[in-house]
Short mmCIF file of C-alpha atoms and ligand atoms in Angstrom, two decimals:
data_model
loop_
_atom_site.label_atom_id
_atom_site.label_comp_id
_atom_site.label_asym_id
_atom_site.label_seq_id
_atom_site.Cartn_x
_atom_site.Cartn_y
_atom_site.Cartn_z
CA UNK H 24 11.62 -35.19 -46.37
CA UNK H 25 12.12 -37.04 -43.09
CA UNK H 26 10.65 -36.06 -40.07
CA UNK H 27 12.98 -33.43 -38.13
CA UNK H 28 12.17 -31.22 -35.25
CA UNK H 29 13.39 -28.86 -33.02
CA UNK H 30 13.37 -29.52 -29.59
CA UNK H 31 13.38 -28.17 -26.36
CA UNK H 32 14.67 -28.97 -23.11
CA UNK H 33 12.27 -30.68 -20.42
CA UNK H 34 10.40 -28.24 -18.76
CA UNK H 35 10.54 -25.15 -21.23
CA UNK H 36 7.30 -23.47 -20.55
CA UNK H 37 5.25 -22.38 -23.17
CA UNK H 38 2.79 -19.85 -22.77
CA UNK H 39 1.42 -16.14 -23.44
CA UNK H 40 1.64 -12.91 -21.92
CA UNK H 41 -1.22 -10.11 -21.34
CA UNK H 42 -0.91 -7.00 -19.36
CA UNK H 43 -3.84 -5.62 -17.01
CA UNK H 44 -4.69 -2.58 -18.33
CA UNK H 45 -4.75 -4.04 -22.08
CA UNK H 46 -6.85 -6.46 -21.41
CA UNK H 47 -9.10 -6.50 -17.78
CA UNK H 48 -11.50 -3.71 -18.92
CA UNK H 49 -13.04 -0.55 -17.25
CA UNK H 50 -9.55 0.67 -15.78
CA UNK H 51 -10.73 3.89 -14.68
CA UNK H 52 -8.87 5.14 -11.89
CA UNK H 53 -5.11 5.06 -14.16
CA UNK H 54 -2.96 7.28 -16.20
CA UNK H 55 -4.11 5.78 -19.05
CA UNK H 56 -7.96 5.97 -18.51
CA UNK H 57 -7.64 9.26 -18.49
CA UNK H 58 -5.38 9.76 -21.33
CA UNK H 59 -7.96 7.79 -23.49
CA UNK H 60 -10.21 10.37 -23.12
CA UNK H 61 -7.94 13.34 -24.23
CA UNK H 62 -8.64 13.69 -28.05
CA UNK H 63 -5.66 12.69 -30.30
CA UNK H 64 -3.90 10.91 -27.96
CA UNK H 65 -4.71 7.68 -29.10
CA UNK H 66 -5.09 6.27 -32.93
CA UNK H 67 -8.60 6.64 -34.28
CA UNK H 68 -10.00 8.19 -30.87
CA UNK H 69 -9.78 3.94 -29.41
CA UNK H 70 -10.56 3.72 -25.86
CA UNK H 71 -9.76 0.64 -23.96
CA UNK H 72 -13.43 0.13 -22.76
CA UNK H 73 -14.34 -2.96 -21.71
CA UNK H 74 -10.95 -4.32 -23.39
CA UNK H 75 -10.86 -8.47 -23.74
CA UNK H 76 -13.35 -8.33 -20.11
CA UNK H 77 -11.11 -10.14 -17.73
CA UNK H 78 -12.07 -8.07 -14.99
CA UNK H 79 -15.48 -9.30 -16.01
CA UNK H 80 -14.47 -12.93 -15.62
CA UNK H 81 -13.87 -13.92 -19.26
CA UNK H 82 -10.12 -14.66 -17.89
CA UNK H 83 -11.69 -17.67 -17.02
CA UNK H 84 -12.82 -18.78 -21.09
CA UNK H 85 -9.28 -17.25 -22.42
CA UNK H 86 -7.20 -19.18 -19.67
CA UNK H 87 -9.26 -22.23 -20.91
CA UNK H 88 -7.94 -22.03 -24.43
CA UNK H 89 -4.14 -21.62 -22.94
CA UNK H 90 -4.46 -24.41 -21.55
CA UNK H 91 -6.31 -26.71 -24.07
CA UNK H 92 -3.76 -25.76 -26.20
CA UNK H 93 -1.10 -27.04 -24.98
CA UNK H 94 0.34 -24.12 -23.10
CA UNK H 95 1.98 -24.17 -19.23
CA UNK H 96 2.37 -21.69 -18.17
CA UNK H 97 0.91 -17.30 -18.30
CA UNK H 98 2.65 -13.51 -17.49
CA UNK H 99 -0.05 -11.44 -16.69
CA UNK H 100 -0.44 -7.59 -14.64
CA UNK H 101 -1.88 -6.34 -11.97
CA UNK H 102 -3.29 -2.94 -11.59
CA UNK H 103 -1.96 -1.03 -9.02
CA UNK H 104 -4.91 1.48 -9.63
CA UNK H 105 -7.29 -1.50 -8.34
CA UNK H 106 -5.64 -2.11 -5.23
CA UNK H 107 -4.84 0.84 -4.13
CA UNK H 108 -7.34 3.42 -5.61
CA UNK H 109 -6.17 6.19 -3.23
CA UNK H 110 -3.07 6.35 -1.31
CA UNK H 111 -4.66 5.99 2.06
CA UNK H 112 -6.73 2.99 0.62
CA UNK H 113 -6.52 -0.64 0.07
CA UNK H 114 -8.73 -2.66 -1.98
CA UNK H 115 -9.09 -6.26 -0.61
CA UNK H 116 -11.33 -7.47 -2.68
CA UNK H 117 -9.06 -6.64 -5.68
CA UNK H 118 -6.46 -8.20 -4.29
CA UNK H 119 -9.11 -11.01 -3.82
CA UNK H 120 -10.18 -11.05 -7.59
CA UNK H 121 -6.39 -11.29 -8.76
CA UNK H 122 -5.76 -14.27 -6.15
CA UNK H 123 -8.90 -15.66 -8.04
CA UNK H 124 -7.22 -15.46 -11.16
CA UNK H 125 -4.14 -17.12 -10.20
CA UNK H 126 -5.85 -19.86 -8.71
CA UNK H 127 -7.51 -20.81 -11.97
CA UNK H 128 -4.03 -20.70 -13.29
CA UNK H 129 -2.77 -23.26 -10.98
CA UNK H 130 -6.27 -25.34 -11.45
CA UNK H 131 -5.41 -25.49 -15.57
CA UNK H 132 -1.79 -26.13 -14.73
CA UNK H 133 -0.89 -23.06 -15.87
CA UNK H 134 2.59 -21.59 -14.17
CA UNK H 135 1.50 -17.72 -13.12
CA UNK H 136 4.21 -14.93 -14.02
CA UNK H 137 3.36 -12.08 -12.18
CA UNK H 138 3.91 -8.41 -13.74
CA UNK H 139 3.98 -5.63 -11.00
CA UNK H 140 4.29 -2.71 -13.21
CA UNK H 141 3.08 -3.00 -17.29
CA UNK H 142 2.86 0.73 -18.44
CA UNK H 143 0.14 2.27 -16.16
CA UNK H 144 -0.20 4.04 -12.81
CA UNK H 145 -3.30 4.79 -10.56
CA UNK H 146 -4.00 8.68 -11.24
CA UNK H 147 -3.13 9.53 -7.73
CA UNK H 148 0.18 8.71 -8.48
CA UNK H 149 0.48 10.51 -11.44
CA UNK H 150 -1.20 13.63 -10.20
CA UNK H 151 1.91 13.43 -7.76
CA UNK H 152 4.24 13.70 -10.39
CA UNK H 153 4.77 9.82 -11.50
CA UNK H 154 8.05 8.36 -12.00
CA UNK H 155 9.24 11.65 -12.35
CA UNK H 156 8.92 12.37 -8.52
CA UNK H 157 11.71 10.79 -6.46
CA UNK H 158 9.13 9.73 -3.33
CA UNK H 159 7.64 7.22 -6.28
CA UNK H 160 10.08 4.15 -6.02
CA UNK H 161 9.37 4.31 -2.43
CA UNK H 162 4.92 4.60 -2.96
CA UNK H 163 5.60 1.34 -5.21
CA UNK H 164 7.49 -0.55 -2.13
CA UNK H 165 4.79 -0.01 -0.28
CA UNK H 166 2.03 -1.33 -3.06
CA UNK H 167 4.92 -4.36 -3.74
CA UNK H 168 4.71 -5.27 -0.01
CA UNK H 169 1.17 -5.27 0.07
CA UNK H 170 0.59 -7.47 -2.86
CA UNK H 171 3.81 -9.90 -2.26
CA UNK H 172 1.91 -10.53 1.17
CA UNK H 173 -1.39 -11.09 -0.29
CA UNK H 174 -0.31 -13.47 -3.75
CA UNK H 175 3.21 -15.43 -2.59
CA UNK H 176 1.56 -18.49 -2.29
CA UNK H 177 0.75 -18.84 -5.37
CA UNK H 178 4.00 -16.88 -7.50
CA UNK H 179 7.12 -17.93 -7.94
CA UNK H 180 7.85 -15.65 -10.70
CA UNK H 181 7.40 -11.81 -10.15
CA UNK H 182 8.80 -9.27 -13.06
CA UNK H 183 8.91 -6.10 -11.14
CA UNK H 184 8.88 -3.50 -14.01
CA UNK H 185 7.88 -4.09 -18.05
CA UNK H 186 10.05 -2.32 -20.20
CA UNK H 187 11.45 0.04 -18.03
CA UNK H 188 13.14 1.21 -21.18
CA UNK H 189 10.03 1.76 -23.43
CA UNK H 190 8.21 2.92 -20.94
CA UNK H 191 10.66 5.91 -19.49
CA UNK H 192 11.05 6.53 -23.61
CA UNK H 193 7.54 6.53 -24.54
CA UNK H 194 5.95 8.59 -21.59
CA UNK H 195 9.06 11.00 -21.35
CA UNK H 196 11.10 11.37 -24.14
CA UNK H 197 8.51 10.78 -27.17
CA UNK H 198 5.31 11.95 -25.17
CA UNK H 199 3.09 8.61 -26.58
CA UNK H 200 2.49 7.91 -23.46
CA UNK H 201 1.26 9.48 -20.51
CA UNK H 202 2.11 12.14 -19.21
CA UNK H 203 3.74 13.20 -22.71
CA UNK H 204 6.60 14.69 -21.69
CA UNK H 205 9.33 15.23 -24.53
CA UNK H 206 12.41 15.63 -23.08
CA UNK H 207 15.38 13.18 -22.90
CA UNK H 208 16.53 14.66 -19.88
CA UNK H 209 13.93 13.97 -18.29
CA UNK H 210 13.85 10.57 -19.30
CA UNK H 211 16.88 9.82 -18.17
CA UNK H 212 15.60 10.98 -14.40
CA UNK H 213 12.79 8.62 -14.99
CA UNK H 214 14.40 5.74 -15.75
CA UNK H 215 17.19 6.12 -12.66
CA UNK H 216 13.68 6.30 -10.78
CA UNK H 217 12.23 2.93 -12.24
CA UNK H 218 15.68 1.27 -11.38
CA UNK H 219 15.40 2.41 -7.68
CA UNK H 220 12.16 1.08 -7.86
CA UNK H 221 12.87 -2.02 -9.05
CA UNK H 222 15.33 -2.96 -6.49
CA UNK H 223 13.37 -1.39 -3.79
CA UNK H 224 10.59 -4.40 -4.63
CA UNK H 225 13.57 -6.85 -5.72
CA UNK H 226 14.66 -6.20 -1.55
CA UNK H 227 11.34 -6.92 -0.34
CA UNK H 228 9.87 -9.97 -2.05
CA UNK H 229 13.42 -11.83 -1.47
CA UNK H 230 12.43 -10.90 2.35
CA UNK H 231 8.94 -11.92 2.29
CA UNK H 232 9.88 -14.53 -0.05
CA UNK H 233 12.97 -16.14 -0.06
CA UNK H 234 13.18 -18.49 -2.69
CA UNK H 235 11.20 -15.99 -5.24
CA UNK H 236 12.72 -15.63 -8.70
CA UNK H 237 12.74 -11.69 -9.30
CA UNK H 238 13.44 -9.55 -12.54
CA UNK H 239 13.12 -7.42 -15.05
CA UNK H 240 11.09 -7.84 -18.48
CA UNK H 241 13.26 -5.66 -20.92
CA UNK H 242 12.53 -4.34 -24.46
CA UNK H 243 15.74 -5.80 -26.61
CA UNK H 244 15.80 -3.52 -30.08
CA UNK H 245 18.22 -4.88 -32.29
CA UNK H 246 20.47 -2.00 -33.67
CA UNK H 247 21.76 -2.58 -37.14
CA UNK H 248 24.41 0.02 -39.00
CA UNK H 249 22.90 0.90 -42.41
CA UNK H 250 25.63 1.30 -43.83
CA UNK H 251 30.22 0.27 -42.49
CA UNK H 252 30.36 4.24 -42.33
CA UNK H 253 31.95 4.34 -38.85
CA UNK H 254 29.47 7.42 -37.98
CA UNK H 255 26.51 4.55 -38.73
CA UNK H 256 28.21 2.15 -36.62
CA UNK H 257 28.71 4.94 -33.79
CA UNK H 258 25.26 5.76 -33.67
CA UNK H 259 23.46 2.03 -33.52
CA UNK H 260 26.26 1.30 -30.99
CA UNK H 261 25.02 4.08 -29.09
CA UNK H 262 21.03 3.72 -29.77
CA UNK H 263 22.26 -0.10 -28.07
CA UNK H 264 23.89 1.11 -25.33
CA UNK H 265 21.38 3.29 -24.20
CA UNK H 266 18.06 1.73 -24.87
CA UNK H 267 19.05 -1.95 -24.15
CA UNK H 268 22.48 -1.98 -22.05
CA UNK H 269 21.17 1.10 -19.27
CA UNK H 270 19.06 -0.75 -17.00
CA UNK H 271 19.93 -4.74 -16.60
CA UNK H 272 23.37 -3.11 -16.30
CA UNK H 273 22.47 -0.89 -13.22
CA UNK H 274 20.82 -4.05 -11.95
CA UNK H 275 23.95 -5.52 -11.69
CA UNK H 276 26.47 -3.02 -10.94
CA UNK H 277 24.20 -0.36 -9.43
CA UNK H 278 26.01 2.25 -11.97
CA UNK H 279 23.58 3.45 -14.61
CA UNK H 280 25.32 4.79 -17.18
CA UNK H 281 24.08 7.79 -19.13
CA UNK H 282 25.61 9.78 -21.81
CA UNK H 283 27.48 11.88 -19.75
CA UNK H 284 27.30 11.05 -16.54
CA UNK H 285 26.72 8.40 -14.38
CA UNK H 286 24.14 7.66 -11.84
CA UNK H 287 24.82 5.33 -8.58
CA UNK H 288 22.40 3.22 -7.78
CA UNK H 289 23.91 0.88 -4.96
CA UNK H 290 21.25 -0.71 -3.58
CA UNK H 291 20.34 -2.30 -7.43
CA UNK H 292 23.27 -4.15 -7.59
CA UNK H 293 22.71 -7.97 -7.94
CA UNK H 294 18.80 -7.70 -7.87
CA UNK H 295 18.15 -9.80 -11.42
CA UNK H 296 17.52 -13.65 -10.61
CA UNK H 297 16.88 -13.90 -14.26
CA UNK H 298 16.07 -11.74 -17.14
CA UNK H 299 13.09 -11.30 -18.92
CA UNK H 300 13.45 -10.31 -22.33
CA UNK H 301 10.82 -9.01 -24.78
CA UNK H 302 11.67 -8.72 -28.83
CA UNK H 303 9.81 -7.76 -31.92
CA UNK H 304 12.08 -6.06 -34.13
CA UNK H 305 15.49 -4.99 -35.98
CA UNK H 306 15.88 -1.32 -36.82
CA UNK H 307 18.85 -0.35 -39.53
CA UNK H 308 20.40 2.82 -38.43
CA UNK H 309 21.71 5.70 -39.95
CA UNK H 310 23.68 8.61 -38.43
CA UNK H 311 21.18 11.78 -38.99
CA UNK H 312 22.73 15.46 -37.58
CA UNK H 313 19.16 16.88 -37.59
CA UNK H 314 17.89 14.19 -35.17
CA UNK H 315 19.69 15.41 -31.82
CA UNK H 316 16.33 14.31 -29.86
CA UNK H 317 16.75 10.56 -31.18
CA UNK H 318 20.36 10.85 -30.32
CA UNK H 319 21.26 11.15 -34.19
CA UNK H 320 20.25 8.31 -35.62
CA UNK H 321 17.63 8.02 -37.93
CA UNK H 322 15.83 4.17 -37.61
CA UNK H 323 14.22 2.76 -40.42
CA UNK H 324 13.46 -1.01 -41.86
CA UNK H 325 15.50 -2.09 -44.74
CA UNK H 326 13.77 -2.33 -48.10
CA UNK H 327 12.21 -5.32 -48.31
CA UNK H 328 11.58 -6.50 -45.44
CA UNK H 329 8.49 -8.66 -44.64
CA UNK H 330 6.47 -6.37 -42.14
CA UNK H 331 3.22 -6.37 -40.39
CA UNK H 332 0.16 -5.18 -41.08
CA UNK H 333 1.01 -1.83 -40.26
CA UNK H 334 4.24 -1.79 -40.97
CA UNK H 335 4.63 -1.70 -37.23
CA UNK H 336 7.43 -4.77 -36.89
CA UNK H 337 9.66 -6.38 -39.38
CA UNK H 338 10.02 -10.16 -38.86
CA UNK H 339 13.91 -9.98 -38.20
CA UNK H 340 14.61 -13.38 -36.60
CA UNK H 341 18.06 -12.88 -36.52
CA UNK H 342 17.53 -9.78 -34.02
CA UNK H 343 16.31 -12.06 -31.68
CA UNK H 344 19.34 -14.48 -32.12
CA UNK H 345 21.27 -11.46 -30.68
CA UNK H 346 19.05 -10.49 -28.09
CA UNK H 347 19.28 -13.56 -26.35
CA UNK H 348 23.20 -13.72 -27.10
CA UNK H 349 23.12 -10.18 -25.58
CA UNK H 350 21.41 -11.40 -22.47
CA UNK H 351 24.16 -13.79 -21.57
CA UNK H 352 26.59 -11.15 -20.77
CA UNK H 353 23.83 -11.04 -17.66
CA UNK H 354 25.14 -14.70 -16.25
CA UNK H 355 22.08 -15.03 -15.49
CA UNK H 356 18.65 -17.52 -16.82
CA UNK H 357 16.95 -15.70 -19.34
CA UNK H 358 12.94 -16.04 -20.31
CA UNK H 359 11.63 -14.62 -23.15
CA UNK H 360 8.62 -12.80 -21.45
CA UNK H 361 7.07 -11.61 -25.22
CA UNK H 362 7.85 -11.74 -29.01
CA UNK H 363 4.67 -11.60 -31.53
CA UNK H 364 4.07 -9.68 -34.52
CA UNK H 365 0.37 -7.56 -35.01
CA UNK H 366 -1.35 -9.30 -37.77
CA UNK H 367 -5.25 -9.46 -37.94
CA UNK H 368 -5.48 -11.48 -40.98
CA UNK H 369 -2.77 -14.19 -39.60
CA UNK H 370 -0.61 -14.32 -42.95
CA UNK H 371 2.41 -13.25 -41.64
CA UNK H 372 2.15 -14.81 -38.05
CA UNK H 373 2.68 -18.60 -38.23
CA UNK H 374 6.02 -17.80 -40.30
CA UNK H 375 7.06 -15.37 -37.58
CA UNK H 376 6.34 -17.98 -35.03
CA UNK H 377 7.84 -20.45 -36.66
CA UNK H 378 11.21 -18.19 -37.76
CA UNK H 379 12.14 -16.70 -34.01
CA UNK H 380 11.51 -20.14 -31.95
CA UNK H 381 13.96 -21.87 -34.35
CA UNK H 382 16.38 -19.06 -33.55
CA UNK H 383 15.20 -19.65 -29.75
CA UNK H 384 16.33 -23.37 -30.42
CA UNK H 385 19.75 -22.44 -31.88
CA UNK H 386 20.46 -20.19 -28.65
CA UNK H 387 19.05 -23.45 -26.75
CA UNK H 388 21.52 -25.64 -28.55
CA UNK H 389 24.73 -23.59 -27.41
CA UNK H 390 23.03 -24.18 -23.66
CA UNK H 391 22.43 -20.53 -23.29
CA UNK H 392 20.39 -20.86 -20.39
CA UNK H 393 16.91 -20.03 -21.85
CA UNK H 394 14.01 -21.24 -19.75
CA UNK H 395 10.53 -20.31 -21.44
CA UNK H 396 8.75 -18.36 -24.35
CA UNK H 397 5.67 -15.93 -23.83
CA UNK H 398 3.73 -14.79 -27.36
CA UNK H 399 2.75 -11.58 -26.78
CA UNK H 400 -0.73 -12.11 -26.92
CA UNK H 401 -3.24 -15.17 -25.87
CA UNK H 402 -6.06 -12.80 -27.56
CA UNK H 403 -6.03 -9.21 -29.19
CA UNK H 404 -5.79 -6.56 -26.50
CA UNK H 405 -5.94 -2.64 -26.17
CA UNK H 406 -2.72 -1.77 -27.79
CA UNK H 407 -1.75 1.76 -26.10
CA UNK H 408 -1.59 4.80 -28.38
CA UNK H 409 -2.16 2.59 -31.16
CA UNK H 410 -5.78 1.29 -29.70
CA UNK H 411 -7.32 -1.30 -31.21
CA UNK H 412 -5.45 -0.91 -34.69
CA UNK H 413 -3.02 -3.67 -34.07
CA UNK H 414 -4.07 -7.27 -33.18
CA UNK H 415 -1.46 -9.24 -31.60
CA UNK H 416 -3.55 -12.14 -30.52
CA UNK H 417 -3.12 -15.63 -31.21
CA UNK H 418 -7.21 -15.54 -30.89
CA UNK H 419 -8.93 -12.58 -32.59
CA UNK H 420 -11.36 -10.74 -30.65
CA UNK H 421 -14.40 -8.41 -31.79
CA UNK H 422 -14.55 -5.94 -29.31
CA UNK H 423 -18.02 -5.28 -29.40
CA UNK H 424 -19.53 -8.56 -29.40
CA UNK H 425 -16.52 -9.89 -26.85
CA UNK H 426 -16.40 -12.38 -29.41
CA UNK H 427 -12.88 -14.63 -29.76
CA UNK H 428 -12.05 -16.38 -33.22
CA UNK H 429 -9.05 -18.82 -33.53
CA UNK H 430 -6.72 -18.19 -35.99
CA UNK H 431 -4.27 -20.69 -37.18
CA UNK H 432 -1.53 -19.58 -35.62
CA UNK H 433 -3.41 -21.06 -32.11
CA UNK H 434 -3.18 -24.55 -33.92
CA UNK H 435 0.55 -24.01 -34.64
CA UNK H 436 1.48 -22.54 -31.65
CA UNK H 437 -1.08 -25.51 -29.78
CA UNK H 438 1.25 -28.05 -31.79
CA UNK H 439 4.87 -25.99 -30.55
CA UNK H 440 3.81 -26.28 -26.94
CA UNK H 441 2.38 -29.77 -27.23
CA UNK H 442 5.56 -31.49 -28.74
CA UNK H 443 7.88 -29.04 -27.07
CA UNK H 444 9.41 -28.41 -30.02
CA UNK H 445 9.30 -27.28 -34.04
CA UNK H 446 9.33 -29.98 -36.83
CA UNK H 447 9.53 -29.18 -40.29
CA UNK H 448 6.08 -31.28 -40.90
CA UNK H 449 4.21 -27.84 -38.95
CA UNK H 450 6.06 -25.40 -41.16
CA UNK H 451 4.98 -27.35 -44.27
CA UNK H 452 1.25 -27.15 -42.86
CA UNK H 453 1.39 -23.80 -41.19
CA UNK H 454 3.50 -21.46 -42.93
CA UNK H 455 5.21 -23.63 -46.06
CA UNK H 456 7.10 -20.62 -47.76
CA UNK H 457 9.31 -20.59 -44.97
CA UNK H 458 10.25 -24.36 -45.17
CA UNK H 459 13.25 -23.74 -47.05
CA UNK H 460 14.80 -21.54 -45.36
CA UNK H 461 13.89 -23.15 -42.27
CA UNK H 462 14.42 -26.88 -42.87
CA UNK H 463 16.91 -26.46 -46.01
CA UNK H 464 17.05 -30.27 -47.57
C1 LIG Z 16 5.41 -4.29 -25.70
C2 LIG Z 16 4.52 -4.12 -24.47
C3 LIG Z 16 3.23 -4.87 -24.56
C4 LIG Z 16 2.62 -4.82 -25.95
C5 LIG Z 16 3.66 -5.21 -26.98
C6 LIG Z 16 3.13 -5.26 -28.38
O1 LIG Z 16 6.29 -3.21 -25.78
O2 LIG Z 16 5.20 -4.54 -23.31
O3 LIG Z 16 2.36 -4.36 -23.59
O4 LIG Z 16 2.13 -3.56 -26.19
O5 LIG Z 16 4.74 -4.33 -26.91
#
């Protein structure tokens, strides 16, 4: 077969995406700390520990292999815990460590995307209710200003909140996260909370820095009716609505838009300068009258499909197709800030890989407007309730030698980045049973 590939515009950048808690190590002072050490909470009794040891200063040997491999850029978190570990107190010489870090970026010619909020909170905060209290979005202003002052020089590119979505759903509405609260309702206050914060920090790094480009890294789920039974189709369409549409909508109307009522949020209009957008997975959905919690539907992955390790994600390329289709509605540049699958063994991974950035390339080819790909991870990190039981790294790590080992899917991933582009010559060496399919003769 001759040689074909699938390229990418000049200037894509390539890179990975970690989050602070999951991978700097010895977090104490957060929700999550804490939470580790409640038993049951998390899979297996895991605790974060000393994680992939960033704090430690092995940032330094991952960020090497980024960048020998071929990548350009990195999205990364900072703890808010660290730099302010009480409310009356600043830590400078956090602030000093992280400004360390994103000068070795810069030195290995690696672009920094910063992360202000990825899942945890300094226990102080949470003690004070969380994102539940309505004084929060205002407490995070006041961290945002301190660290937009300390880091602009050296970021461009700030996300304000991960996941807004999973987050407000996890810690509120399913209890996985902390604080555990189960109750939609309350979810729903949370998440009217994270978009006030969010364009409370949008306001004030576009006044400290002008010409920063400011958003918001969202789960996309695709939503798929099980079955044409219009009580299927009503259900995924509202499972959609609600878990994807809700908060990049408020953030550019200022109207978040609830089941039954809607929430004004003026000062969020027009505060996305692009849109960060995180997928994994498809979920079928069927309408379910005993599921009231889950808003009726039950979610479930088709028969068949090739999943992960743990049965955790199901490589659905085409969900990510319609994610990015989805984000256009937004008029704004999109960045995929993560997509990766958990796979310790690295069977499944290189086809996964391979599969969603050739679906990235089709959305390229109708000049959607998207500007760069993040694999969630460089290197396995703490995975939240499910601890160390899924490995998303590109590297492997042994968490109690600190111990990295490179699976294939670095090569493949080192060749993407490298050629800026797919050719069917890597998916023959990397992951040939999905040649066919990928590069049909
Ligand atoms: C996303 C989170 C990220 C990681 C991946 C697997 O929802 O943003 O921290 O846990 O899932």
């Amino acid at each position: 077969m001759a040689e074909a590939v699938n390229h990418f515009p000049r200037g894509f950048l390539w890179g990975t995406a970690t989050a602070a808690h999951q991978v700097e190590g010895n977090n104490t002072n957060n929700n999550w700390w804490a939470w580790e050490q409640q038993p049951g909470r998390i899979l297996n009794g895991h605790k974060s520990g000393l994680a992939c040891d960033w704090w430690g200063g092995r940032w330094k040997d991952d960020l090497d292999r980024a960048a020998e491999t071929g990548q350009n850029a990195h999205r990364f978190s900072i703890e808010w815990s660290r730099i302010q570990p009480a409310p009356d107190r600043w830590d400078e010489s956090a602030l000093d460590r992280y400004l360390g870090m994103l000068r070795g970026m810069h030195e290995r010619g690696l672009m920094p995307m910063l992360t202000l909020h990825h899942f945890s909170n300094p226990i102080w905060l949470e003690e004070q209710g969380g994102w539940e209290n309505d004084d929060t979005p205002a407490k995070f202003a006041v961290f945002v200003r301190k660290v937009v002052e300390a880091l602009k020089e050296y970021v461009s590119y700030w996300v304000t909140i991960n996941e807004p979505n999973v987050y407000a759903y996890s810690a509120y509405s399913a209890g996985t996260f902390p604080p555990g609260i189960k109750n939609i309702n309350t979810a729903f206050h949370v998440m009217a909370n994270l978009t006030r914060g969010h364009a409370m920090a949008y306001q004030i790094i576009h006044q400290l820095q002008p010409e920063a480009r400011v958003g918001l890294s969202m789960n996309y789920r695709s939503f798929f009716p099980a079955t044409a039974n219009p009580l299927d189709k009503f259900v995924a369409r509202t499972q959609s609505s609600i878990f994807n549409d809700l908060i990049p909508s408020a953030a550019r109307d200022g109207k978040l838009r609830l089941p039954l009522r809607t929430v004004r949020v003026p000062e969020a209009i027009g505060t996305q300068d692009f849109l960060g957008v995180n997928y994994y997975s498809r979920d079928q959905v069927a309408f379910d009258i005993t599921r009231g919690a889950e808003l009726f539907g039950r979610l479930y992955y088709p028969d068949g499909a090739d999943l992960s390790a743990n049965g955790f994600i199901a490589n659905e390329p085409e969900g990510f197709f319609e994610a990015l289709k989805w984000g256009l509605q937004f008029n704004i540049p999109m960045l995929v800030t993560e997509n990766g699958v958990e796979d310790q063994s690295d069977q499944m991974r290189p086809r996964y890989i391979a599969k969603h950035i050739q679906q990235m390339w089709r959305a390229v080819n109708f000049n959607w407007p998207v500007r760069g790909y993040f694999h969630w991870s460089l290197v396995d990190n703490f995975e939240w309730e499910r601890g160390w039981t899924q490995r998303f790294g590109l590297w492997g790590l042994d968490v109690e030698t600190q111990t990295r080992t490179r699976r294939r899917s670095v090569d493949l991933y080192a060749e993407i980045c490298k050629e800026n582009g797919l050719s069917n010559a890597m998916v023959e060496k990397y992951c040939p049973e999905a040649l066919k399919d990928l590069f049909p003769d």
